[in-house]
Short mmCIF file of C-alpha atoms in Angstrom, two decimals:
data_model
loop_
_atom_site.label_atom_id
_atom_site.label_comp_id
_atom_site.label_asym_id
_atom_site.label_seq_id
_atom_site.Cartn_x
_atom_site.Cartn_y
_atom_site.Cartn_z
CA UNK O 1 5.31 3.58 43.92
CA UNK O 2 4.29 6.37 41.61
CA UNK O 3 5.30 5.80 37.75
CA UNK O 4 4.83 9.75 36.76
CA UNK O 5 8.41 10.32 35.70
CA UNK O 6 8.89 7.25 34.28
CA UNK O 7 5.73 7.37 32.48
CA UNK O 8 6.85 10.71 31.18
CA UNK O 9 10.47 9.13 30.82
CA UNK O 10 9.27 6.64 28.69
CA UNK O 11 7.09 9.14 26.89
CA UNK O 12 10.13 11.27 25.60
CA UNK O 13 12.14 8.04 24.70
CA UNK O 14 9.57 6.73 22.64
CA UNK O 15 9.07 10.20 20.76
CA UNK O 16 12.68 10.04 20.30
CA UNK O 17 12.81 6.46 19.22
CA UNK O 18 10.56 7.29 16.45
CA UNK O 19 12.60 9.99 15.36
CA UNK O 20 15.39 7.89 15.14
CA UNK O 21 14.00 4.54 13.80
CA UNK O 22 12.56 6.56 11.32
CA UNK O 23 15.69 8.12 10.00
CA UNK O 24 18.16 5.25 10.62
CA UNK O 25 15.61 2.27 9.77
CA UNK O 26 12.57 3.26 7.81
CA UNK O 27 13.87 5.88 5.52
CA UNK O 28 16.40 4.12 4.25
CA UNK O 29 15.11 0.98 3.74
CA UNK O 30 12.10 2.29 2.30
CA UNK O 31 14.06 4.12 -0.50
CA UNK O 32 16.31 0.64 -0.94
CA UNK O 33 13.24 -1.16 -1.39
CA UNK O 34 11.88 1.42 -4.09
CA UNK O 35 14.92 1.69 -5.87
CA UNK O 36 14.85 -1.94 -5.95
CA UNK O 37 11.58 -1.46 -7.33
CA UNK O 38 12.82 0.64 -9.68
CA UNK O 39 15.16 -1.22 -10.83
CA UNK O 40 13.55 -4.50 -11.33
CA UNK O 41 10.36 -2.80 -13.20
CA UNK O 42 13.08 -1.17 -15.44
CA UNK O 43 14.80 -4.23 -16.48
CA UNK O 44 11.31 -5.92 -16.67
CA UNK O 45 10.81 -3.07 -19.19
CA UNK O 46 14.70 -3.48 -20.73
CA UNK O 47 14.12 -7.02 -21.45
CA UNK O 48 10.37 -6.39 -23.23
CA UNK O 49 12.16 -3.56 -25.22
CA UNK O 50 14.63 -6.05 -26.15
CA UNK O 51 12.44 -9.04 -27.14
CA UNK O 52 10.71 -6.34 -29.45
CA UNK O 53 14.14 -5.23 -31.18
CA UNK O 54 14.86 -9.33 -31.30
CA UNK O 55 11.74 -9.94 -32.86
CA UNK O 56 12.27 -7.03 -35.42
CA UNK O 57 15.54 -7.78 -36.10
CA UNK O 58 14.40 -11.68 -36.83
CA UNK O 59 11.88 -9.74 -39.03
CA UNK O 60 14.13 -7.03 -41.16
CA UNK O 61 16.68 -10.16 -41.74
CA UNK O 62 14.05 -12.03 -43.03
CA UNK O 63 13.41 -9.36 -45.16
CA UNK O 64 16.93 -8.62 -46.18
CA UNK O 65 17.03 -12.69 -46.91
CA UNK O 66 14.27 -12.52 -49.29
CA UNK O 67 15.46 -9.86 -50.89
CA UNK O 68 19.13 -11.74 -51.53
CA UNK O 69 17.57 -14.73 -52.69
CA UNK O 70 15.59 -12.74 -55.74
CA UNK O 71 18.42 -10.98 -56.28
CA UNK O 72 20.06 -13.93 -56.46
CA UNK O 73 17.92 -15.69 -59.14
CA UNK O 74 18.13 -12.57 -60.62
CA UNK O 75 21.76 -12.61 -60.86
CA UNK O 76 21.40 -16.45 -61.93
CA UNK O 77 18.89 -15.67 -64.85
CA UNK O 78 20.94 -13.06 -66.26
CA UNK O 79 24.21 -15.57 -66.03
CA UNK O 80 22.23 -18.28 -68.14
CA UNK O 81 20.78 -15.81 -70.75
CA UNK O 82 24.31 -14.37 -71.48
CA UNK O 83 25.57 -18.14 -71.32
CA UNK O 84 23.25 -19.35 -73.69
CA UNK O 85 23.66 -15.80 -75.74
CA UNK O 86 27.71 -16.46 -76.17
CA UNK O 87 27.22 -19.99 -76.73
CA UNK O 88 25.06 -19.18 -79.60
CA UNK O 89 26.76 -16.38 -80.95
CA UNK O 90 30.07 -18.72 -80.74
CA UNK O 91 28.18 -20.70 -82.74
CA UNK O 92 27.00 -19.45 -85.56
CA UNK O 93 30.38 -17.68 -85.86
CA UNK O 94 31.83 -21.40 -86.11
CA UNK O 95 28.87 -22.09 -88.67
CA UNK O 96 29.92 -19.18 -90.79
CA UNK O 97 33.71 -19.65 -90.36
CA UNK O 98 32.86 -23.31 -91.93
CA UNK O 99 30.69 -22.32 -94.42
CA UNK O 100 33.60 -19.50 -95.63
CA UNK O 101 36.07 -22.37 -95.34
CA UNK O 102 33.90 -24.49 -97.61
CA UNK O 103 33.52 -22.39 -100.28
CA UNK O 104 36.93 -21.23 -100.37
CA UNK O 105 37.89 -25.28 -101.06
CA UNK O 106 34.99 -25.38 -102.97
CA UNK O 107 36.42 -22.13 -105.27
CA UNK O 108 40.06 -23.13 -105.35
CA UNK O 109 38.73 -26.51 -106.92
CA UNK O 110 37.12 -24.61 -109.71
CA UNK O 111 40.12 -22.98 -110.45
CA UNK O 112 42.24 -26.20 -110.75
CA UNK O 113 39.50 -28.00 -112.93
CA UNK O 114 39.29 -24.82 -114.75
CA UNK O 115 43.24 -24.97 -114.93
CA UNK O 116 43.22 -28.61 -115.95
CA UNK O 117 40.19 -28.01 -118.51
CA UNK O 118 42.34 -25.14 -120.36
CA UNK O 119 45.57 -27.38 -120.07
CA UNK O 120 43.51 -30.36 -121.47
CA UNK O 121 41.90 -28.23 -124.20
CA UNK O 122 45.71 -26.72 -125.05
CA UNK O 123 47.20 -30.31 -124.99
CA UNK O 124 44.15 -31.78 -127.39
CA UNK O 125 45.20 -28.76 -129.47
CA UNK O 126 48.78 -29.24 -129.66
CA UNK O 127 48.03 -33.15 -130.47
CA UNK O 128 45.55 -31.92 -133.30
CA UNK O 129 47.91 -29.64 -134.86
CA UNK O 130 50.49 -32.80 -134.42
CA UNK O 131 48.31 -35.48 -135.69
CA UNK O 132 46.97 -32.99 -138.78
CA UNK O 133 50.65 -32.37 -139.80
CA UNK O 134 51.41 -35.97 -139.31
CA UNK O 135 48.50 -36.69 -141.74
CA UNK O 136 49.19 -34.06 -144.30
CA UNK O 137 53.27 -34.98 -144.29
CA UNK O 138 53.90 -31.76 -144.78
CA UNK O 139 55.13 -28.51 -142.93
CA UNK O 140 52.45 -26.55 -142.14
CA UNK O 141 52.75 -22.77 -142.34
CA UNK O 142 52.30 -22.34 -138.44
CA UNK O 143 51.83 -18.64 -138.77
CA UNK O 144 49.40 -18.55 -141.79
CA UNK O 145 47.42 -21.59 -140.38
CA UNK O 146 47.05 -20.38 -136.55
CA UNK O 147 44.09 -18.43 -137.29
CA UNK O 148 42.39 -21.71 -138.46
CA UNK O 149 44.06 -23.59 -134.77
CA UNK O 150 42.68 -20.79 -132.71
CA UNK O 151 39.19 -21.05 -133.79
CA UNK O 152 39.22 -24.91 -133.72
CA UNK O 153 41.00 -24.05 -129.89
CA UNK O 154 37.85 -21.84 -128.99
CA UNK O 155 35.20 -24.24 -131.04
CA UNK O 156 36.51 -26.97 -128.37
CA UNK O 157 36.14 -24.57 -125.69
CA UNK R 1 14.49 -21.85 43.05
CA UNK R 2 16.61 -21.24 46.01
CA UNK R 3 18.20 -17.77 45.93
CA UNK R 4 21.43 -16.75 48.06
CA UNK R 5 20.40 -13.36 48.22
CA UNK R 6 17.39 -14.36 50.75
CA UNK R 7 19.12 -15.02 54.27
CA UNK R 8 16.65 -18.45 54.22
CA UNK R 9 14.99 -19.73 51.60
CA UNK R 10 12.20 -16.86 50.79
CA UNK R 11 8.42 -18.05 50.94
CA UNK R 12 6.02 -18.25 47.79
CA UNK R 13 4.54 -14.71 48.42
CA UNK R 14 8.07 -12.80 48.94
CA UNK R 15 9.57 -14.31 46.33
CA UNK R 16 6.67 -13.32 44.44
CA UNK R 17 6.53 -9.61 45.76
CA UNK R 18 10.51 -9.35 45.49
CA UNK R 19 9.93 -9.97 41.57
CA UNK R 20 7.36 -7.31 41.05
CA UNK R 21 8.94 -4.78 42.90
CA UNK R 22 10.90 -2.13 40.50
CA UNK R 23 14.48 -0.91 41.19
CA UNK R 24 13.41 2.63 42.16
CA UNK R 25 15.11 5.18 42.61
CA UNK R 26 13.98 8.22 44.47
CA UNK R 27 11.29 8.98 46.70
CA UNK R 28 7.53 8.90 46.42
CA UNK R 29 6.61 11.55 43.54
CA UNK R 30 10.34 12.19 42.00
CA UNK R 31 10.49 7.87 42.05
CA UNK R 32 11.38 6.71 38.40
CA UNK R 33 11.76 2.95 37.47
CA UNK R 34 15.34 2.26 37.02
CA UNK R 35 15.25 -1.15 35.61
CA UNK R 36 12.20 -0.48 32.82
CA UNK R 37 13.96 2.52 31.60
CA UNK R 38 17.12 0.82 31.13
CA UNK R 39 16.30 -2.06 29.82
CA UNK R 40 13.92 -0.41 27.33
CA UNK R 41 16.77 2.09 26.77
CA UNK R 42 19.29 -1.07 25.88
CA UNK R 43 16.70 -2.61 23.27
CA UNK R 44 15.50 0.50 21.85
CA UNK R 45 19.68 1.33 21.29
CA UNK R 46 20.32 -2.46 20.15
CA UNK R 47 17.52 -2.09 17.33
CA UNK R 48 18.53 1.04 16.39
CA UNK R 49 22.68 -0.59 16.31
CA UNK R 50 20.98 -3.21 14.23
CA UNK R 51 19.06 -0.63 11.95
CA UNK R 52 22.54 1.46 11.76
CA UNK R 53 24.64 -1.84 10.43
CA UNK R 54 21.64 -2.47 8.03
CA UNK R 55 21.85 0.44 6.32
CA UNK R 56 25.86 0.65 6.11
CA UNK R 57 25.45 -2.52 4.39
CA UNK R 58 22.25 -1.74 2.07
CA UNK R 59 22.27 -3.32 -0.91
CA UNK R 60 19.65 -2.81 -3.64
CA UNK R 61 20.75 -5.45 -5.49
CA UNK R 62 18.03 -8.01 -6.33
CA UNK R 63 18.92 -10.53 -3.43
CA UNK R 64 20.14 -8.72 0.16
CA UNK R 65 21.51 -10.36 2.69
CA UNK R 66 20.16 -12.55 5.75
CA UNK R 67 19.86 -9.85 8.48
CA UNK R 68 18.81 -7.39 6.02
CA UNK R 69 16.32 -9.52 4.25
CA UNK R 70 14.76 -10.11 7.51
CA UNK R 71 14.80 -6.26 8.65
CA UNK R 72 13.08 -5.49 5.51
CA UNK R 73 10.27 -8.43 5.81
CA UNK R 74 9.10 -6.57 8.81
CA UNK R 75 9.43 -3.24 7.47
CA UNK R 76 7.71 -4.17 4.22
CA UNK R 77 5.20 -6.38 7.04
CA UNK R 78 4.63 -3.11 8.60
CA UNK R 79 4.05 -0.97 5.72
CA UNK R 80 1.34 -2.90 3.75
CA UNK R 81 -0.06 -2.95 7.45
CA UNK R 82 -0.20 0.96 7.67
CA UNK R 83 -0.75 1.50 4.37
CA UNK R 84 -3.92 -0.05 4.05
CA UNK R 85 -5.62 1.24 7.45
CA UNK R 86 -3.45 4.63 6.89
CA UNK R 87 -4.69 6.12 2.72
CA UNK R 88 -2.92 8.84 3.16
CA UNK R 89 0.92 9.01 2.57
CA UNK R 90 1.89 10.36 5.97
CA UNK R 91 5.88 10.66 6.96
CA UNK R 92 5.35 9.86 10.72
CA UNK R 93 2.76 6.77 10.09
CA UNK R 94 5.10 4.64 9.15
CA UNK R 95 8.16 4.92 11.47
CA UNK R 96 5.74 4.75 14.41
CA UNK R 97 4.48 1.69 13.48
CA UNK R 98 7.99 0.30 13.01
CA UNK R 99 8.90 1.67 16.21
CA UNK R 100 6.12 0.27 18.19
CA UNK R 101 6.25 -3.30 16.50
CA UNK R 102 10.03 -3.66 17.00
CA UNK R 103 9.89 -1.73 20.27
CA UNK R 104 7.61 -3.69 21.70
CA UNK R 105 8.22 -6.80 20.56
CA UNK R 106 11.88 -6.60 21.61
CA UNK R 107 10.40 -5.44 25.10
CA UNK R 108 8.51 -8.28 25.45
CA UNK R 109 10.79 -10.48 24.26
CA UNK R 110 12.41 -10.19 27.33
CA UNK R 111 9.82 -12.61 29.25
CA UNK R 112 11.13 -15.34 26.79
CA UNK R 113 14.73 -14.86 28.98
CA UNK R 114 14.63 -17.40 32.43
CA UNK R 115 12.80 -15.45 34.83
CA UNK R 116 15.50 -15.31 37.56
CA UNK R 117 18.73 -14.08 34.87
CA UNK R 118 18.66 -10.02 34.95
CA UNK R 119 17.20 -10.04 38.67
CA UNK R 120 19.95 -12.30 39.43
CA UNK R 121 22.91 -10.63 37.47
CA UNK R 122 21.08 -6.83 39.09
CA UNK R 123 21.78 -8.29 42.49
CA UNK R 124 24.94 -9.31 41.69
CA UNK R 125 26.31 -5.96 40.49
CA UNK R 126 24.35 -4.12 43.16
CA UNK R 127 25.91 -5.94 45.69
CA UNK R 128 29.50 -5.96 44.34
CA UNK R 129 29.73 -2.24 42.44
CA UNK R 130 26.83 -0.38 44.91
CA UNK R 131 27.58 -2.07 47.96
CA UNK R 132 23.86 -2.78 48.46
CA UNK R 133 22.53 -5.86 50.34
CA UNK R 134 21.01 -7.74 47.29
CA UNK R 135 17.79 -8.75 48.95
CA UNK R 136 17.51 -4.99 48.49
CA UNK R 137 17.96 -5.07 44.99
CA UNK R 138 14.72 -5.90 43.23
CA UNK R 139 14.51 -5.85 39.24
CA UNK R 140 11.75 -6.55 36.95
CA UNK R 141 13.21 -7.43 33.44
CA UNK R 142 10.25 -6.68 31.30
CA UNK R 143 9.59 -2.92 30.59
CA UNK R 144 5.93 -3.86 29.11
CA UNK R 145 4.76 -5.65 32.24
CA UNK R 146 5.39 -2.13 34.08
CA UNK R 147 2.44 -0.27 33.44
CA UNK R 148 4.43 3.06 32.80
CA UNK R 149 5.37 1.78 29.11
CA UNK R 150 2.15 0.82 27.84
CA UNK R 151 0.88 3.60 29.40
CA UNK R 152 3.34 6.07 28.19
CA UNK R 153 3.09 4.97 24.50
CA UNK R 154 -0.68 4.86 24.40
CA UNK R 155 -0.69 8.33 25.45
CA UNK R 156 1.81 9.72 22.94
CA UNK R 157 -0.76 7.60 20.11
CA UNK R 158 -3.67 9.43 21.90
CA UNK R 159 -2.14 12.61 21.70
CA UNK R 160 -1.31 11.99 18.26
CA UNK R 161 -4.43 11.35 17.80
CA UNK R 162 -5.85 14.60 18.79
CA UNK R 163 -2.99 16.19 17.17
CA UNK R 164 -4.25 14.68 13.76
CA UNK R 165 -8.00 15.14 14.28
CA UNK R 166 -7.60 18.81 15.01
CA UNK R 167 -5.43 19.29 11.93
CA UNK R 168 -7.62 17.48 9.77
CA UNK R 169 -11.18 18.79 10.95
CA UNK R 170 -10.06 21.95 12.36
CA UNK R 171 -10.09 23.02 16.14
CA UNK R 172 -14.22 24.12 16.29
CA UNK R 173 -15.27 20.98 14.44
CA UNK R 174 -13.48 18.67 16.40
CA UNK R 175 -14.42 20.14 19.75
CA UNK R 176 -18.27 19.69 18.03
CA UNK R 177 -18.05 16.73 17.52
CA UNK R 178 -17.88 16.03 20.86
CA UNK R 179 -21.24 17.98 21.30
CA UNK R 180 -22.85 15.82 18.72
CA UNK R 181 -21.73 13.05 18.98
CA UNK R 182 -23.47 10.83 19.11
CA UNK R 183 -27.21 11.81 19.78
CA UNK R 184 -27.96 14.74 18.18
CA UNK R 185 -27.05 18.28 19.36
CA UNK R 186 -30.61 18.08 21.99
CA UNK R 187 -28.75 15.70 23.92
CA UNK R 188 -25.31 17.51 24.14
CA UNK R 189 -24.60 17.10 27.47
CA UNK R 190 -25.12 13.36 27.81
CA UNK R 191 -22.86 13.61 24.41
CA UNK R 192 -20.07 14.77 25.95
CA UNK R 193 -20.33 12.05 28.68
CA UNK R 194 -20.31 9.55 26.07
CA UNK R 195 -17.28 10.98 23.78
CA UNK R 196 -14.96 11.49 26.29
CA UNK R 197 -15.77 7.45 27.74
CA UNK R 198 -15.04 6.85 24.19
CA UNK R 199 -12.07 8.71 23.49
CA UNK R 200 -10.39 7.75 26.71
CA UNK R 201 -11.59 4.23 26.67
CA UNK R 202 -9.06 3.99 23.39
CA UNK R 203 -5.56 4.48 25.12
CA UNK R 204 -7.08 2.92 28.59
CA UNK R 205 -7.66 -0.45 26.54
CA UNK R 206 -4.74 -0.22 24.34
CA UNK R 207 -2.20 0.26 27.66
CA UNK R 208 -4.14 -2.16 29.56
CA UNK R 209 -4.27 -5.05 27.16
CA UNK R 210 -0.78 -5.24 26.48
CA UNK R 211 0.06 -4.81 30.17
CA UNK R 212 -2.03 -7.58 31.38
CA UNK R 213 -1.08 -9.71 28.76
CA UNK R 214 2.74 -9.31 29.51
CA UNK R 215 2.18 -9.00 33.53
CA UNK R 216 0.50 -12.18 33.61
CA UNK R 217 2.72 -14.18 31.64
CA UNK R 218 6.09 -13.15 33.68
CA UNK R 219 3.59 -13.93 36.57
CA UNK R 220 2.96 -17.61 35.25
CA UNK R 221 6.89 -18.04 35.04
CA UNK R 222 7.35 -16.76 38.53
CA UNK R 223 4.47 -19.61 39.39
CA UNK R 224 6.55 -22.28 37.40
CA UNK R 225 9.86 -21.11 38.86
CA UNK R 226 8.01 -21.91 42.26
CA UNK R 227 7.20 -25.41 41.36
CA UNK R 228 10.35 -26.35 41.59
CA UNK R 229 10.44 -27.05 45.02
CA UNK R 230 12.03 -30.20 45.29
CA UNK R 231 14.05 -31.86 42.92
CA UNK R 232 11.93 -34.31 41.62
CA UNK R 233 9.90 -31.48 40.31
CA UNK R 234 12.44 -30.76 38.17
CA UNK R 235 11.24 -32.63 34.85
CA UNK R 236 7.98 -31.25 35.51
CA UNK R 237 9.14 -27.54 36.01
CA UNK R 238 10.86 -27.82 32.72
CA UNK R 239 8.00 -29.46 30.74
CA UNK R 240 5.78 -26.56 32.13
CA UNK R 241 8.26 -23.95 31.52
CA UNK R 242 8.74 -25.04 27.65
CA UNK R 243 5.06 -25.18 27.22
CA UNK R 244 4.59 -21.74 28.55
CA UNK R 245 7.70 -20.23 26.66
CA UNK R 246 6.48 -21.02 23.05
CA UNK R 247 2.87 -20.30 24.07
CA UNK R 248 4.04 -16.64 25.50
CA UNK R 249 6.11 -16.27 22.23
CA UNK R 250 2.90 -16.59 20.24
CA UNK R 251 1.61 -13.69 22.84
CA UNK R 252 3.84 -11.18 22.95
CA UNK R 253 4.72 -11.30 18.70
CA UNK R 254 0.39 -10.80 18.60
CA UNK R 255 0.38 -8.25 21.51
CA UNK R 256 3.28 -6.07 19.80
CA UNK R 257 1.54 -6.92 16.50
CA UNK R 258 -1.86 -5.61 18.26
CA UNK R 259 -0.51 -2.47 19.68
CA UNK R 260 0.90 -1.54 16.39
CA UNK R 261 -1.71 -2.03 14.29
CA UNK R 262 -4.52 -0.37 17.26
CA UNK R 263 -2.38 2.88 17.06
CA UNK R 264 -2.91 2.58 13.22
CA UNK R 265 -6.76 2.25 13.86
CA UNK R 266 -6.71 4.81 15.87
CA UNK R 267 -4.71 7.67 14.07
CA UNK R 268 -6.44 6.68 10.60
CA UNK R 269 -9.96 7.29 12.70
CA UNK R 270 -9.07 10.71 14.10
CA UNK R 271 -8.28 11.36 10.04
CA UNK R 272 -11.03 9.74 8.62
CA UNK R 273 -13.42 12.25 6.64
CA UNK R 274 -16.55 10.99 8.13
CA UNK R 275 -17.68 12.45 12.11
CA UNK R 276 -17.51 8.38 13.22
#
């Protein structure tokens, strides 16, 4: 019983065998693991990058909110100053267009009690020259007498 | 265990003896062990198979499949192993490991098998494809328990070994160190003594542990095979056989695990920066 060739037998196949687990077994397994490595640090690294854009995002809309909402009140302010600007320009127009409207009755009244007093005054006239006549029975010289009418006419007035 | 191949029913010691006889072929010096190569052959090719349909499926996908989730738990087992005797990235490290894990445990694994199958099925093709008689026909299913493997792989580790410590010290240091080591240069002589013990004592322990280990636990089935004399010893063959099954599987998983992680020891050593 001598074992010399199959130690050295056994020798060469185990060389061999590590030549070839190496390359069918351990190589690529090894690099599957480290990709897988790979890849799981990088999405570790996706998903930080991403809670970082979420959380700035959540921050610049904030900002863009804030930003709205003055301009907003802004927006609002200016609305009720030019609201309360028409409403009072609309009225003290209707304050002024009542006031013209008033006067305007007020002068067309002076004109008919003017036109009454004058009508009155020419009426009292006519009745004075009447009732003188009357009293005097006689004709009156119209013509040579009017001078004396028109100043009794403008004493009344 | 009655066997046809005997002509009567063999005794104790030659049923013994037939089971730790090798199929040899050849004569005295140019003798090789037929059945330890080829069985170690047919496991080393089946892992390898295994590797090869692993890696035409590979996935690197977050979640691989069964058999590849499992191939990778020992490769990643193996690695952190290496890696932490073994600093240095080194490109062979690592697959021998592997190798010698798998190898070794697969070879061993072949003790968990009933004792009497591959002798049994050997006869039967030797008798019906060789035309030999089959009591000629002995076979010894477990590479590891022939002292050729263990002896063949510690001495590729030990060569390694050299290999590494002369590329990492240099040729004159190393031999030196052998001078110096480890008296003092007065006592050189006595140093030399004392190195070379050392140095050979390394793949002399690492061969012999894992052969004894395996030799004497397909002995211990061939002693419970023999209890089973009669058939009322049947219940008690089977209770002894289970009992020495899942204690051997504990064995040979930590004597593969051993022999791995000694050839570790021993290559990171012959790299190591300090003289030891």
């Amino acid at each position: 019983m001598n074992i010399f060739w199959t130690l050295v037998i056994e020798m060469i196949s185990f060389g061999l065998f590590i030549y070839f687990f190496g390359k069918v077994l351990w190589k690529p397994l090894m690099q599957a693991m480290e990709a897988r490595r790979r890849r799981i640090s990088e999405g570790l690294a996706a998903a930080e990058r991403g809670q970082r854009e979420l959380e700035d995002s959540v921050n610049k809309a904030e900002e863009r909110m804030a930003e709205a909402r003055s301009e907003a009140h802004e927006l609002l302010a200016n609305a009720q100053r030019q609201a309360s600007e028409t409403l009072e320009r609309a009225r003290a127009d209707a304050r002024s267009e009542g006031e013209r409207i008033v006067s305007a009755a007020r002068e067309e009244v002076d004109q008919a009690v003017a036109q009454a007093k004058d009508q009155l005054r020419r009426e009292v006239g006519e009745l004075a020259v009447d009732g003188a006549e009357r009293i005097l029975k006689r004709e009156i010289d119209t013509k040579a007498h009017n001078d004396i009418i028109d100043d009794l006419v403008a004493e009344i007035r | 265990m009655s066997e046809s191949v005997f002509t009567q029913d063999p005794t104790a010691v030659e049923y013994i003896q037939h089971h730790l006889s090798n199929l040899t072929l050849g004569e005295g010096f140019w003798s090789v062990h037929a059945d330890t190569i080829i069985i170690s052959w047919v496991l080393g090719a089946l892992l390898l198979w295994l590797g090869h349909v692993v890696g035409k499926r590979m996935t690197t996908d977050a979640e691989p499949s069964g058999l590849q989730n499992g191939i990778e738990t020992v490769v990643e087992f193996v690695n952190d192993q290496a890696q932490s005797l073994f600093p240095r990235a080194d490109p062979l490290i690592g697959p021998l490991a592997l190798t010698i894990f798998l190898w070794v445990f697969a070879m061993n694994f072949m003790d968990m098998l009933p004792v009497d199958l591959l002798p049994l099925i050997a006869q039967w093709i030797g008798q019906n494809i060789f035309g030999v008689e089959a009591h000629n026909v002995p076979f010894r299913a477990v590479p590891t328990a022939d002292l050729a493997v263990p002896f063949a792989m510690a001495l590729v580790v030990f060569g390694l070994s050299i290999v590494y410590g002369v590329r990492k010290k240099g040729l004159g240091t190393y031999l030196k160190g052998f001078l110096v080591h480890p008296f003092g240069k007065y006592l050189a002589p006595f140093n030399i003594v004392m190195s070379l013990v050392e140095e050979i004592a390394k793949p002399l322990s690492l061969a012999l542990r894992l052969f004894g280990n395996l030799f004497a636990g397909e002995l211990v089935f061939m002693l419970i095979a023999l209890t089973g004399f009669a058939w009322y010893m049947a219940p008690f063959q089977a209770a002894l056989g289970w009992v020495w099954t899942v204690f051997h599987l504990l064995i040979i998983v930590i004597q593969a695990f051993i022999f791995m992680l000694l050839s570790v020891v021993y290559l990171a050593l012959a790299t190591s920066d300090d003289a030891h």
